[in-house]
Short mmCIF file of C-alpha atoms in Angstrom, two decimals:
data_model
loop_
_atom_site.label_atom_id
_atom_site.label_comp_id
_atom_site.label_asym_id
_atom_site.label_seq_id
_atom_site.Cartn_x
_atom_site.Cartn_y
_atom_site.Cartn_z
CA LEU A 172 -71.28 -125.45 40.54
CA PRO A 173 -70.46 -122.18 38.74
CA LYS A 174 -73.21 -120.44 40.74
CA THR A 175 -71.86 -121.87 43.99
CA LEU A 176 -68.36 -120.69 43.15
CA LYS A 177 -69.61 -117.14 42.61
CA THR A 178 -70.78 -117.00 46.23
CA GLN A 179 -67.36 -118.10 47.56
CA ALA A 180 -64.71 -115.53 48.49
CA SER A 181 -62.17 -118.22 47.59
CA PRO A 182 -62.94 -121.61 46.00
CA LEU A 183 -59.84 -123.22 47.54
CA PRO A 184 -61.54 -124.29 50.82
CA LEU A 185 -64.23 -126.02 48.76
CA LEU A 186 -61.52 -127.78 46.75
CA MET A 187 -59.72 -128.98 49.87
CA CYS A 188 -62.95 -130.41 51.31
CA LEU A 189 -63.58 -132.06 47.96
CA GLN A 190 -60.12 -133.63 48.06
CA LEU A 191 -60.90 -135.14 51.46
CA ASN A 192 -64.07 -136.70 50.06
CA ILE A 193 -62.19 -138.01 47.02
CA ALA A 194 -59.61 -139.67 49.29
CA GLU A 195 -62.42 -141.20 51.36
CA ALA A 196 -64.17 -142.54 48.25
CA GLN A 197 -60.90 -144.06 47.05
CA SER A 198 -60.26 -145.76 50.39
CA GLN A 199 -63.81 -147.15 50.41
CA GLY A 200 -63.60 -148.35 46.82
CA ASP A 201 -66.77 -146.40 45.94
CA THR A 202 -66.21 -146.03 42.18
CA GLU A 203 -69.49 -144.27 41.43
CA LYS A 204 -68.99 -141.66 44.14
CA LEU A 205 -65.37 -141.19 43.07
CA GLN A 206 -66.37 -140.50 39.47
CA VAL A 207 -68.90 -137.87 40.53
CA LEU A 208 -66.40 -136.16 42.84
CA MET A 209 -63.66 -136.20 40.19
CA HIS A 210 -66.07 -134.59 37.72
CA MET A 211 -66.91 -131.90 40.27
CA SER A 212 -63.20 -131.31 40.85
CA THR A 213 -62.59 -130.89 37.12
CA VAL A 214 -65.44 -128.39 36.74
CA ILE A 215 -64.32 -126.36 39.77
CA ASN A 216 -60.73 -126.23 38.56
CA GLU A 217 -61.80 -125.09 35.11
CA GLU A 218 -63.86 -122.29 36.65
CA LEU A 219 -61.04 -121.43 39.01
CA GLU A 220 -58.51 -121.00 36.22
CA LYS A 221 -60.85 -118.56 34.50
CA LYS A 222 -61.38 -116.24 37.44
CA VAL A 223 -58.70 -116.26 40.12
CA SER A 224 -55.34 -114.54 40.22
CA ARG A 225 -52.21 -116.23 38.94
CA THR A 226 -51.01 -116.76 42.52
CA LYS A 227 -54.20 -118.49 43.67
CA ALA A 228 -54.29 -120.58 40.50
CA LEU A 229 -50.72 -121.68 41.27
CA LEU A 230 -51.68 -122.70 44.81
CA ASN A 231 -54.68 -124.62 43.56
CA LYS A 232 -52.47 -126.55 41.14
CA LEU A 233 -49.79 -127.26 43.76
CA LEU A 234 -52.29 -128.57 46.28
CA ARG A 235 -53.61 -131.07 43.74
CA ILE A 236 -50.20 -132.45 42.77
CA GLU A 237 -48.70 -135.35 44.70
CA ASP A 238 -45.51 -135.78 42.66
CA GLU A 239 -42.78 -133.66 44.29
CA ASN A 240 -40.73 -133.43 41.10
CA ILE A 241 -43.65 -132.00 39.14
CA ARG A 242 -44.44 -129.63 42.00
CA ASP A 243 -40.81 -128.50 42.09
CA ASN A 244 -40.82 -127.76 38.36
CA ILE A 245 -44.03 -125.73 38.67
CA LEU A 246 -42.67 -123.74 41.61
CA ARG A 247 -39.41 -122.96 39.85
CA HIS A 248 -41.23 -121.95 36.66
CA HIS A 249 -43.40 -119.47 38.53
CA LEU A 250 -40.90 -118.17 41.10
CA THR A 251 -37.78 -117.78 38.93
CA PRO A 252 -37.47 -114.32 37.35
CA GLN A 253 -37.54 -114.39 33.57
CA GLU A 254 -36.38 -111.78 31.09
CA VAL A 255 -39.28 -109.54 30.08
CA GLY A 256 -37.37 -106.79 28.27
CA SER A 257 -34.26 -104.67 28.20
CA GLY A 258 -33.31 -101.37 29.78
CA ALA A 259 -34.65 -98.10 28.42
CA PRO A 260 -32.56 -96.27 25.77
CA ASP A 261 -30.40 -93.33 26.88
CA LEU A 262 -30.92 -89.70 25.89
CA ASP A 263 -29.01 -90.17 22.60
CA GLY A 264 -31.40 -92.85 21.52
CA GLU A 265 -28.89 -95.60 22.09
CA ASP A 266 -29.76 -98.78 23.87
CA GLY A 267 -29.32 -98.72 27.62
CA ASP A 268 -26.46 -100.29 29.49
CA GLY A 269 -27.65 -103.74 28.48
CA ALA A 270 -29.42 -104.43 31.78
CA LYS A 271 -32.24 -106.89 31.35
CA LEU A 272 -35.64 -106.44 32.93
CA MET A 273 -36.49 -109.54 34.95
CA ALA A 274 -39.77 -110.55 36.54
CA ALA A 275 -41.27 -113.67 38.07
CA LEU A 276 -44.76 -114.91 37.32
CA VAL A 277 -45.33 -115.11 41.08
CA THR A 278 -43.11 -113.41 43.65
CA PRO A 279 -42.46 -114.64 47.21
CA ALA A 280 -44.02 -111.41 48.49
CA ARG A 281 -47.30 -112.37 46.80
CA LEU A 282 -47.14 -116.09 47.48
CA ALA A 283 -46.81 -115.81 51.27
CA PRO A 284 -50.00 -113.76 51.87
CA ALA A 285 -51.87 -115.97 49.38
CA ILE A 286 -50.93 -119.09 51.37
CA ASP A 287 -51.88 -117.32 54.59
CA GLU A 288 -55.29 -116.46 53.13
CA VAL A 289 -55.86 -120.05 51.99
CA VAL A 290 -54.92 -121.45 55.41
CA LYS A 291 -57.40 -119.15 57.16
CA ALA A 292 -60.21 -119.84 54.71
CA VAL A 293 -59.68 -123.61 54.63
CA ASP A 294 -59.40 -123.85 58.42
CA ARG A 295 -62.53 -121.81 58.93
CA ASN A 296 -64.49 -124.11 56.61
CA LEU A 297 -63.07 -127.30 58.09
CA VAL A 298 -63.79 -126.23 61.67
CA ALA A 299 -67.38 -125.48 60.69
CA ALA A 300 -67.78 -128.80 58.86
CA LEU A 301 -65.69 -131.20 60.95
CA GLY A 302 -65.03 -129.56 64.33
CA ARG A 303 -61.86 -128.21 65.92
CA GLU A 304 -60.40 -131.55 66.94
CA SER A 305 -60.86 -133.37 63.63
CA GLU A 306 -57.70 -135.05 62.38
CA ASP A 307 -58.83 -134.33 58.81
CA ARG A 308 -58.60 -130.65 59.67
CA PHE A 309 -54.98 -130.90 60.74
CA GLU A 310 -54.03 -133.25 57.90
CA THR A 311 -55.34 -130.71 55.41
CA LEU A 312 -53.47 -127.85 57.07
CA ASP A 313 -50.33 -130.01 57.06
CA ARG A 314 -50.76 -130.58 53.34
CA ILE A 315 -50.81 -126.83 52.74
CA ARG A 316 -47.78 -126.48 55.00
CA GLY A 317 -45.99 -129.08 52.89
CA VAL A 318 -46.51 -126.90 49.82
CA ALA A 319 -45.23 -123.88 51.76
CA ILE A 320 -42.12 -125.78 52.86
CA HIS A 321 -41.41 -126.81 49.28
CA ALA A 322 -41.91 -123.23 48.09
CA ARG A 323 -39.55 -122.02 50.83
CA ALA A 324 -36.79 -124.34 49.57
CA VAL A 325 -37.22 -123.12 45.99
CA ILE A 326 -37.20 -119.50 47.15
CA GLY A 327 -33.94 -120.17 48.97
CA ASP A 328 -32.40 -121.58 45.80
CA VAL A 329 -33.64 -118.76 43.58
CA TYR A 330 -33.46 -115.68 45.84
CA GLY A 331 -31.14 -116.62 48.68
CA GLN A 332 -31.23 -116.95 52.46
CA GLU A 333 -32.65 -113.53 53.30
CA GLU A 334 -35.71 -113.87 51.06
CA MET A 335 -36.26 -117.44 52.29
CA ASN A 336 -36.15 -116.32 55.94
CA GLN A 337 -38.61 -113.53 55.21
CA PHE A 338 -40.98 -115.98 53.54
CA SER A 339 -40.81 -118.24 56.60
CA ALA A 340 -41.39 -115.34 58.99
CA ASP A 341 -44.42 -114.18 56.99
CA LEU A 342 -46.02 -117.64 57.20
CA THR A 343 -45.13 -118.66 60.76
CA PRO A 344 -48.36 -117.24 62.27
CA ALA A 345 -50.48 -119.01 59.64
CA PHE A 346 -49.43 -122.45 60.85
CA ASN A 347 -49.35 -121.68 64.58
CA THR A 348 -52.49 -123.73 65.32
CA LEU A 349 -51.13 -126.70 63.39
CA MET A 350 -47.75 -126.59 65.13
CA ILE A 351 -49.37 -126.43 68.58
CA HIS A 352 -51.40 -129.52 67.64
CA LYS A 353 -48.28 -131.33 66.42
CA GLN A 354 -46.42 -130.50 69.63
CA ALA A 355 -49.34 -131.75 71.74
CA ARG A 356 -49.48 -134.99 69.76
CA ALA A 357 -45.72 -135.48 70.09
CA ALA A 358 -45.89 -134.89 73.85
CA GLN A 359 -48.79 -137.35 74.15
CA ALA A 360 -46.90 -139.99 72.14
CA ALA A 361 -43.79 -139.52 74.30
CA SER A 362 -45.86 -139.81 77.47
CA GLU A 363 -47.53 -143.00 76.24
CA ALA A 364 -44.18 -144.48 75.22
CA SER A 365 -42.77 -143.66 78.65
CA ALA A 366 -45.76 -145.25 80.37
CA ASP A 367 -45.40 -148.39 78.25
CA GLY A 368 -41.71 -148.56 79.16
CA GLU A 369 -42.49 -148.31 82.86
CA LYS A 370 -45.07 -151.10 82.57
CA LYS A 371 -42.52 -153.36 80.90
CA GLU A 372 -39.95 -152.63 83.63
CA ASP A 373 -42.53 -153.34 86.33
CA SER A 374 -43.42 -156.65 84.70
CA LYS A 375 -39.74 -157.65 84.66
CA ASP A 376 -39.34 -156.80 88.34
CA ALA A 377 -42.54 -158.53 89.40
CA PRO A 378 -41.88 -161.81 91.31
CA THR A 379 -42.75 -164.97 89.44
CA SER A 380 -44.81 -167.67 91.14
CA GLU A 381 -43.03 -170.92 91.88
CA LYS A 382 -44.49 -174.17 90.75
#
């Protein structure tokens, strides 16, 4: 596995595919396969934490967490600026005006392009492995979008409306394919519902045979 990871520009697509296989093994009740896949996931994550940037490591962690409260805590920990020092002393050697130097572990400006990169890499791998129309492809993209939506809400709380809107604008193109698919599915569902309604109306209006 470590050798395989070295050949990958980003290990996140491999992790997302692995998560799909883990979910499949769980649904099938294949304990042996599940244990092997979980071991692979552990090894990959250990290697990932050693080598990738803080932002990509954060995304990897968020995509593995189902509990929204835990995810929220992790997002706030990384996105909220923390005090890292105080202002420089003035020319007389006195302390500065007391202004504190603040910095976040991960900034919205770094998180947005990292998510965009993950979406592109994951989608490219899923299309190659599963095909363009695979529902697993769109479910995986929707999972990443869910993380982005959660991050957007935290950014709004921490930085305000303007920064939140910028984050959304930066990521809108990344999920364009997914949103087109969702709109097509919604239109299809509405059309089918309308057709079912018309059939029911026709059956009500149809004359009944007399005995």
